[in-house]
PDB file of C-alpha atoms and ligand atoms in Angstrom:
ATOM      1  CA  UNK U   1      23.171  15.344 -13.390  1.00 89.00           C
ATOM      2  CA  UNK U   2      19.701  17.143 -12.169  1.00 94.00           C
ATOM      3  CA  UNK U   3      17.269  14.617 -10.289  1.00 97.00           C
ATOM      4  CA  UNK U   4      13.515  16.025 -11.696  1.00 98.00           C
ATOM      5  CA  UNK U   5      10.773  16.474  -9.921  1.00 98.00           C
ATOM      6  CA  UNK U   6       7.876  18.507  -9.395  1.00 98.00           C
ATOM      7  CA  UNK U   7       6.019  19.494  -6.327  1.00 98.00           C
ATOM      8  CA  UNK U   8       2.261  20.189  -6.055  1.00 98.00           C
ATOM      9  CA  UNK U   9       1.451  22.641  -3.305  1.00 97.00           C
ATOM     10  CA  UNK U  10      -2.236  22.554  -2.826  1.00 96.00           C
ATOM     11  CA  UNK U  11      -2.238  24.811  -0.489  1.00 94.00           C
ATOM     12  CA  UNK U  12      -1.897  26.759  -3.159  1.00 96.00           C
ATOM     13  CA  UNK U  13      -3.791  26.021  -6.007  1.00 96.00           C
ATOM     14  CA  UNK U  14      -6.754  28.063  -6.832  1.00 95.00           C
ATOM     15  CA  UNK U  15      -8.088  25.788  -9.510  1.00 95.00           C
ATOM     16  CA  UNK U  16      -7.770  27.890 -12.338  1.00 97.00           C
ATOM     17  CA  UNK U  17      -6.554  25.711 -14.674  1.00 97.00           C
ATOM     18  CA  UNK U  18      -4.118  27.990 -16.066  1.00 98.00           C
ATOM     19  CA  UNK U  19      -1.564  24.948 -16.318  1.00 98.00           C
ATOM     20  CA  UNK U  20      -3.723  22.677 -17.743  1.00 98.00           C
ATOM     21  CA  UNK U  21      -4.215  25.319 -20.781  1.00 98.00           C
ATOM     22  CA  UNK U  22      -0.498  26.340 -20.893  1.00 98.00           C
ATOM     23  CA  UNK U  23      -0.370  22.778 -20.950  1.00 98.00           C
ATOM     24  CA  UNK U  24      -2.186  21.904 -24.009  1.00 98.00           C
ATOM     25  CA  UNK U  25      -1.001  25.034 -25.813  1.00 98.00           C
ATOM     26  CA  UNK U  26       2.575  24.491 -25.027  1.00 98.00           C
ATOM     27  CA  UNK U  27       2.327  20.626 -26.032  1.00 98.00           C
ATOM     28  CA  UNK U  28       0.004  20.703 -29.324  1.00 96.00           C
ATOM     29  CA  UNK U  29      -2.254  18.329 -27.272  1.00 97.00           C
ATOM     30  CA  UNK U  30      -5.356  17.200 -28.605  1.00 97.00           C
ATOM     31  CA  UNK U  31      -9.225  18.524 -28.252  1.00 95.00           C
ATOM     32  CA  UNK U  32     -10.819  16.153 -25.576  1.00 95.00           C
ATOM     33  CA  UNK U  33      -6.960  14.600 -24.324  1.00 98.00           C
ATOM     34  CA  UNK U  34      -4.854  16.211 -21.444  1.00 98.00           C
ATOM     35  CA  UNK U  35      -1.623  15.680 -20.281  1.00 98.00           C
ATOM     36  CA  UNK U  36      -2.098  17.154 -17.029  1.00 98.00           C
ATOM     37  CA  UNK U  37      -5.917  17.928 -15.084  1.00 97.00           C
ATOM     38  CA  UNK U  38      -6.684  19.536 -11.594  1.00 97.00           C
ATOM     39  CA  UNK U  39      -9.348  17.338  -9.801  1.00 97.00           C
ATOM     40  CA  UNK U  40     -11.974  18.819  -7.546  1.00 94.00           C
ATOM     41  CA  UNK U  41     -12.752  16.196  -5.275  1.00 92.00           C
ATOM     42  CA  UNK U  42     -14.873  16.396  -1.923  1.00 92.00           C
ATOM     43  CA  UNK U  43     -13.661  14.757   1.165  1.00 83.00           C
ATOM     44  CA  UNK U  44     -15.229  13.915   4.344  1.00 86.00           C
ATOM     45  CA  UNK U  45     -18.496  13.064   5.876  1.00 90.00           C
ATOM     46  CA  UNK U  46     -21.808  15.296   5.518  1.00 93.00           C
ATOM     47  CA  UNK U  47     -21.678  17.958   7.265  1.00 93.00           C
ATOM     48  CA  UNK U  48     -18.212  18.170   7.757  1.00 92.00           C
ATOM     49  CA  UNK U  49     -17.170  18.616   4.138  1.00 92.00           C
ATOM     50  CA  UNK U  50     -14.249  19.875   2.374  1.00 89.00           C
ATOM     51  CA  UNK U  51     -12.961  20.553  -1.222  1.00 89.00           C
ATOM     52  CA  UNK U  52      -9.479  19.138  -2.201  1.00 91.00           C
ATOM     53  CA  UNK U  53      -7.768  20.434  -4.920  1.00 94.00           C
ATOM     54  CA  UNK U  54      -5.395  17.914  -6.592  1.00 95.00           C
ATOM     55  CA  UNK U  55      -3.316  18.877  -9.806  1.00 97.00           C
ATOM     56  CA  UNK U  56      -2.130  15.344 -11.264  1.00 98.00           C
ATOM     57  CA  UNK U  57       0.211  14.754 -14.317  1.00 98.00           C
ATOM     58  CA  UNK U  58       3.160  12.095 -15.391  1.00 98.00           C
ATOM     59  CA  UNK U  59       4.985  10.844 -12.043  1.00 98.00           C
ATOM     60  CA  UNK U  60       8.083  10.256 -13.703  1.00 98.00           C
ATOM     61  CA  UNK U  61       8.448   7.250 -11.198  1.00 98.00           C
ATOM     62  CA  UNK U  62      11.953   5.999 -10.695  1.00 98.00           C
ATOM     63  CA  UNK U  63       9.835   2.324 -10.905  1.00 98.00           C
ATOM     64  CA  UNK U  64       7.650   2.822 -13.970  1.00 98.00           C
ATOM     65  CA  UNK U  65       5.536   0.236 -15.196  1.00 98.00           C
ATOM     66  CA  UNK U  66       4.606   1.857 -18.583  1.00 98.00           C
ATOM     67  CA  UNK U  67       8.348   1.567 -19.293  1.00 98.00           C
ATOM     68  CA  UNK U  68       8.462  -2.204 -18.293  1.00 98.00           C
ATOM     69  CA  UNK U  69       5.293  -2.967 -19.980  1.00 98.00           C
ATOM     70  CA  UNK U  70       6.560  -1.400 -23.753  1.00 98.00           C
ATOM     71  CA  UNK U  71       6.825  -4.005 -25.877  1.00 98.00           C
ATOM     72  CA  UNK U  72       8.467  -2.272 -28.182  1.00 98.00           C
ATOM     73  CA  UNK U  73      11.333   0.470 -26.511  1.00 98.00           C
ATOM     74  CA  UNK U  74       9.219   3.599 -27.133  1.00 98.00           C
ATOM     75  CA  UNK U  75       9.060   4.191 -23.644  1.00 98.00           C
ATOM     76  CA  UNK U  76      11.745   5.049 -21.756  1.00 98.00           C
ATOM     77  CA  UNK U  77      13.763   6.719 -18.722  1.00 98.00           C
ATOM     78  CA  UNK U  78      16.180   9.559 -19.348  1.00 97.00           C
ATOM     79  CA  UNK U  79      19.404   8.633 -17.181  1.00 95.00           C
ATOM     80  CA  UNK U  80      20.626  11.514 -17.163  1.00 95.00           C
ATOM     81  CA  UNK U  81      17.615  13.332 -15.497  1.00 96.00           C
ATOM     82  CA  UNK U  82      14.942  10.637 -14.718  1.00 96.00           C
ATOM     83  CA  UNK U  83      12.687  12.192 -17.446  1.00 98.00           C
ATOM     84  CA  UNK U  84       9.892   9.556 -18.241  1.00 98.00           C
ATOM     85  CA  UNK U  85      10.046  10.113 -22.315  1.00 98.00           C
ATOM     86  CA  UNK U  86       8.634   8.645 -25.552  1.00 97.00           C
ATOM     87  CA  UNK U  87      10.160   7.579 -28.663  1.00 97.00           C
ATOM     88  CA  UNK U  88       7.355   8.726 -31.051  1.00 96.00           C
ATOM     89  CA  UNK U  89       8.872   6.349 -34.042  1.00 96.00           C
ATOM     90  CA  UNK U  90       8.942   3.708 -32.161  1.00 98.00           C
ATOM     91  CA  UNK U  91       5.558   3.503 -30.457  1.00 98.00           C
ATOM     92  CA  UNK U  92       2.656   1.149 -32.361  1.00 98.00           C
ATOM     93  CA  UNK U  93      -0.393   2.067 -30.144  1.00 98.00           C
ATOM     94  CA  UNK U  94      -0.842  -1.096 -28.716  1.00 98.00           C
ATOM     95  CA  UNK U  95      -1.946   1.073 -25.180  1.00 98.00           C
ATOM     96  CA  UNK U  96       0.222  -1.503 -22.759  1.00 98.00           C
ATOM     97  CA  UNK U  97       1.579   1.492 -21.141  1.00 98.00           C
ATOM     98  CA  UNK U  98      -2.154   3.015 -21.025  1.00 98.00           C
ATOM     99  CA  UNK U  99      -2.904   0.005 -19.198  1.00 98.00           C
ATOM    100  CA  UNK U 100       0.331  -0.341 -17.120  1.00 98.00           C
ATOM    101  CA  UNK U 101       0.118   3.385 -15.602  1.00 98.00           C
ATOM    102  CA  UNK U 102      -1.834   3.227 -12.125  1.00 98.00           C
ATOM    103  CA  UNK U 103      -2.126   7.053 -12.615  1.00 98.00           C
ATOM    104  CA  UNK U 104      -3.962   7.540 -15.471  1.00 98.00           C
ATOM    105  CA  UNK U 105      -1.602   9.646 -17.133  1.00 98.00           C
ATOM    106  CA  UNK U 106      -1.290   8.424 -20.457  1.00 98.00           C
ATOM    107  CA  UNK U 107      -3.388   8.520 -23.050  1.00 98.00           C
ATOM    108  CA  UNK U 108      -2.833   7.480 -27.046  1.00 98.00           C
ATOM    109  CA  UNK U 109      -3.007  10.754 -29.207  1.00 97.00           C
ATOM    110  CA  UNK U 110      -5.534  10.015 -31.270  1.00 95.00           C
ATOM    111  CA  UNK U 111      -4.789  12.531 -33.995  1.00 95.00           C
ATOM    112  CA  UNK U 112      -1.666  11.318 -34.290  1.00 95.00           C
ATOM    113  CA  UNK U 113      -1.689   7.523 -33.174  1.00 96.00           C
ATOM    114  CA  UNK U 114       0.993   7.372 -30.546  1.00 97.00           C
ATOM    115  CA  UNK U 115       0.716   7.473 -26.787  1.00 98.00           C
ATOM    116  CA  UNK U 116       1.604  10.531 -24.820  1.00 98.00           C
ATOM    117  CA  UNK U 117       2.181  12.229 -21.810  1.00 98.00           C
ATOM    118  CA  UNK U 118       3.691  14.861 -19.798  1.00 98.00           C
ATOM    119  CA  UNK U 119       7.195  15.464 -20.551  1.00 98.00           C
ATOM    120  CA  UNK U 120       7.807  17.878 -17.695  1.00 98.00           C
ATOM    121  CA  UNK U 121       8.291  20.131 -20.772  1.00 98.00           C
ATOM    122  CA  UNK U 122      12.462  18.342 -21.773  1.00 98.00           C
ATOM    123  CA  UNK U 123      12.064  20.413 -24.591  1.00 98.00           C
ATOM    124  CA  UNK U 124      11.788  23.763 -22.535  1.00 98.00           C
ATOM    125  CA  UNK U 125      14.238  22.578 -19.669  1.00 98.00           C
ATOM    126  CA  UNK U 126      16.407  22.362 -22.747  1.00 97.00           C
ATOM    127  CA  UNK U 127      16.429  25.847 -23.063  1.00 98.00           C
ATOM    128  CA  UNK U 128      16.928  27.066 -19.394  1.00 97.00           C
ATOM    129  CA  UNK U 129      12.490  27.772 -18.916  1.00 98.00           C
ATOM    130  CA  UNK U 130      10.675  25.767 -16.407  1.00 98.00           C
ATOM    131  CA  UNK U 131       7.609  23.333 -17.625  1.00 98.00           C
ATOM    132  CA  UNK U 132       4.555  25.316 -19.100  1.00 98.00           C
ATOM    133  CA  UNK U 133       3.055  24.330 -16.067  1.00 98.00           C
ATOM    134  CA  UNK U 134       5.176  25.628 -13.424  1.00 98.00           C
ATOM    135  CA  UNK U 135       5.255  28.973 -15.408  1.00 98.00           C
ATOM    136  CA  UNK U 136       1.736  29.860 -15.802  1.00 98.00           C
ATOM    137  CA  UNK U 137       1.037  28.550 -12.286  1.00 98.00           C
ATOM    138  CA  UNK U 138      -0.328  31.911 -10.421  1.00 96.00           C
ATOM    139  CA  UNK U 139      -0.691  30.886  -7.171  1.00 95.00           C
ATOM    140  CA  UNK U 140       3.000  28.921  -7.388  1.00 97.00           C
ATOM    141  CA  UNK U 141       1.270  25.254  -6.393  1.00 98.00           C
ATOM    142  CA  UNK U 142       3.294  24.299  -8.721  1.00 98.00           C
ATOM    143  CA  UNK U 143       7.459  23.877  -8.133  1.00 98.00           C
ATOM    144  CA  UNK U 144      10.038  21.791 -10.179  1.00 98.00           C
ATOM    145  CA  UNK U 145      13.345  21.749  -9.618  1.00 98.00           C
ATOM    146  CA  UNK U 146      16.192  19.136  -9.171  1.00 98.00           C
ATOM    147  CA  UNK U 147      15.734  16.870  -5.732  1.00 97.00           C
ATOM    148  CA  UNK U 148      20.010  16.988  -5.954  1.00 97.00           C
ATOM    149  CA  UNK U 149      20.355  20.925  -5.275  1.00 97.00           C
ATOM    150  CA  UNK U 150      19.494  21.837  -1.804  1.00 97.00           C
ATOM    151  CA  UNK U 151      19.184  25.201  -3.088  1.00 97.00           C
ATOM    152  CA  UNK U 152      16.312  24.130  -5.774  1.00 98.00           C
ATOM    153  CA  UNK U 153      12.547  24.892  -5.517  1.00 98.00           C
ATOM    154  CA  UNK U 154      11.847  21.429  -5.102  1.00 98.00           C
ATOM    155  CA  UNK U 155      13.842  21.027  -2.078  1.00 98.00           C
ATOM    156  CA  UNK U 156      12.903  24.394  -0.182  1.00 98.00           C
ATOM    157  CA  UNK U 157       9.510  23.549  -0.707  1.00 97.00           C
ATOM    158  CA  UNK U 158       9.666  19.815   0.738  1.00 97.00           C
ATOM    159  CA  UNK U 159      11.839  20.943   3.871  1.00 96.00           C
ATOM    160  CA  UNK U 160       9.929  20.648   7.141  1.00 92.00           C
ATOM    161  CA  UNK U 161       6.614  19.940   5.000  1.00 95.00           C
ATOM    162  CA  UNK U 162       4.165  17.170   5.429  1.00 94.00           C
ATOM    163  CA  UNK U 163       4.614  15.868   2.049  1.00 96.00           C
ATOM    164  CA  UNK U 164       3.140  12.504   0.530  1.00 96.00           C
ATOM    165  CA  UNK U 165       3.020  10.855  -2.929  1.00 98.00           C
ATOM    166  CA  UNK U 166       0.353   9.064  -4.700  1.00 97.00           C
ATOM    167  CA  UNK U 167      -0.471   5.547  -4.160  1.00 97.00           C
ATOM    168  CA  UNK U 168       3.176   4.885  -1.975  1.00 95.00           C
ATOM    169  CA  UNK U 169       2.121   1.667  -1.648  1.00 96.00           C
ATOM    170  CA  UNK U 170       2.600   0.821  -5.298  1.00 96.00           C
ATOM    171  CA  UNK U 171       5.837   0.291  -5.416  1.00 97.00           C
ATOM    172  CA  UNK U 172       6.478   3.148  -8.459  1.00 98.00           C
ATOM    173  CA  UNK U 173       8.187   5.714  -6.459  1.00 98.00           C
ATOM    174  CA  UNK U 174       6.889   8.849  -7.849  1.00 98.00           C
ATOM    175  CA  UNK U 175       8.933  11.949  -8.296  1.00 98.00           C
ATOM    176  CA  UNK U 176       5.877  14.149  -8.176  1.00 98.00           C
ATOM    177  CA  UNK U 177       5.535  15.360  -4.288  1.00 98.00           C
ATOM    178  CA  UNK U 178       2.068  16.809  -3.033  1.00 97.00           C
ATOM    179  CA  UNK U 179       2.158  19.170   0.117  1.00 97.00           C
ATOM    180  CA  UNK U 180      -1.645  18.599   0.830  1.00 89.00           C
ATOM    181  CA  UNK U 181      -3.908  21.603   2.527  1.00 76.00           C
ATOM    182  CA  UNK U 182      -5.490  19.117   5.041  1.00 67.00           C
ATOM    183  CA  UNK U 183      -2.903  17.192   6.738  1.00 56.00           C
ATOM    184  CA  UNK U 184      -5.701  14.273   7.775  1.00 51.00           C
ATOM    185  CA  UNK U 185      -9.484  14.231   8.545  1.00 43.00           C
ATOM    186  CA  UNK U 186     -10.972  16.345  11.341  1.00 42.00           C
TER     187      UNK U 186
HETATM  188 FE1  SF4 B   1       4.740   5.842 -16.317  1.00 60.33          FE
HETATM  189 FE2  SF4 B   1       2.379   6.466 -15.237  1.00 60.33          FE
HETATM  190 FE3  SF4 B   1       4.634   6.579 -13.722  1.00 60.33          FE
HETATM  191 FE4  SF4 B   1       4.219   8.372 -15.671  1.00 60.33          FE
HETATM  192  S1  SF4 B   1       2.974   8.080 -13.809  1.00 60.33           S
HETATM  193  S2  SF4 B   1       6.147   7.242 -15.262  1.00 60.33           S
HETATM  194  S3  SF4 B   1       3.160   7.174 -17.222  1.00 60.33           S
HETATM  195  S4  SF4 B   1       3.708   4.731 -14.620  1.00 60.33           S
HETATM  196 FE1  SF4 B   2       5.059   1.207 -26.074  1.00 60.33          FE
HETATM  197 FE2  SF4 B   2       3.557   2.729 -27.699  1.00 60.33          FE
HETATM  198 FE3  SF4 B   2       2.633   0.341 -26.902  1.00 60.33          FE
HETATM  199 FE4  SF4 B   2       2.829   2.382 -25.151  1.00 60.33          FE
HETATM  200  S1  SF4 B   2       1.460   2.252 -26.962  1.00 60.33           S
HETATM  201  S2  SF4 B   2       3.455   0.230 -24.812  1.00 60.33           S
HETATM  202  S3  SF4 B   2       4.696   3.401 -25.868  1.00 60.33           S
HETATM  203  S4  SF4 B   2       4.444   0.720 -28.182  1.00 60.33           S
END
């Protein structure tokens, strides 16, 4: 059974937002909504400035508190891959898993009523492609693969690197690994 997980090399990125249109053409998503966005966010003190570069999206965390918070089953992790889905038919809006997710990642569809996210593209995995993402990416920031095959994407790119995941401290444990271009502060 494949382990998901993606890895965001921002060493890489270019912030061309190709994913985050290959994104929304892929998934049907909604004028105004996004499943995944690239951040442009300045760190540092004046005048030692620097851009970072962040692409952020579902974390598929092996902890997830928009599952726990469901009242109603909708949302759910795939055993068999650790794929953070959505029953659409069973989802009634109520946004408890909008509120649950420290990563901002869902959002409720609103021409359609339910909440959504990424999917890390289960329907194209189905068919042997990588996510939408991963494929468009030009500069290859972005890498899935399955944490289980040391041969994988996923695993070549996290060997030897400095490699961190968002908000550690919260307990989620995110399968979404970011390989950052600045290591710490000068
Ligand atoms: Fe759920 Fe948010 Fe984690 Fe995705 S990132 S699995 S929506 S808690
Ligand atoms: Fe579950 Fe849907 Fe409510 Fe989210 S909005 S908690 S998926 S019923």
């Amino acid at each position: 059974m494949p382990k998901y997980a993606m890895v965001i090399d921002q060493r890489r990125c270019v912030a061309c937002m190709a994913c985050v249109v290959a994104c929304k053409n892929e998934n049907d998503v909604p004028p105004e909504q996004y499943r995944t966005r690239v951040l442009e966010m300045v760190e540092g003190e004046f005048p030692l400035l620097r851009m970072e570069l962040r692409s952020e999206l579902c974390n598929h965390c092996d902890n997830p508190p928009c599952v726990y918070n469901c009242p109603t089953g909708a949302s759910y992790k795939q055993k068999e891959n650790g794929i953070v889905l959505l029953r659409k038919n069973r989802c009634v809006g109520c946004k408890a898993c909008v509120a649950a997710c420290p990563y901002n990642a869902r959002y409720i569809n609103h021409e359609k009523g339910f909440a959504d996210k990424c999917t890390f593209c289960d329907h194209r995995l189905k068919e042997g492609k990588e996510p939408a993402c991963v494929a468009t990416c030009i500069g290859k920031s972005r890498i899935f693969g399955d944490l289980d095959d040391p041969k994988s994407p996923v695993r070549i790119a996290l060997q030897g690197a400095d490699s961190t995941v968002l908000l550690e401290g919260a307990g989620t444990r995110p399968r979404v690994y970011y390989i950052k271009k600045f290591s710490k502060p000068e």
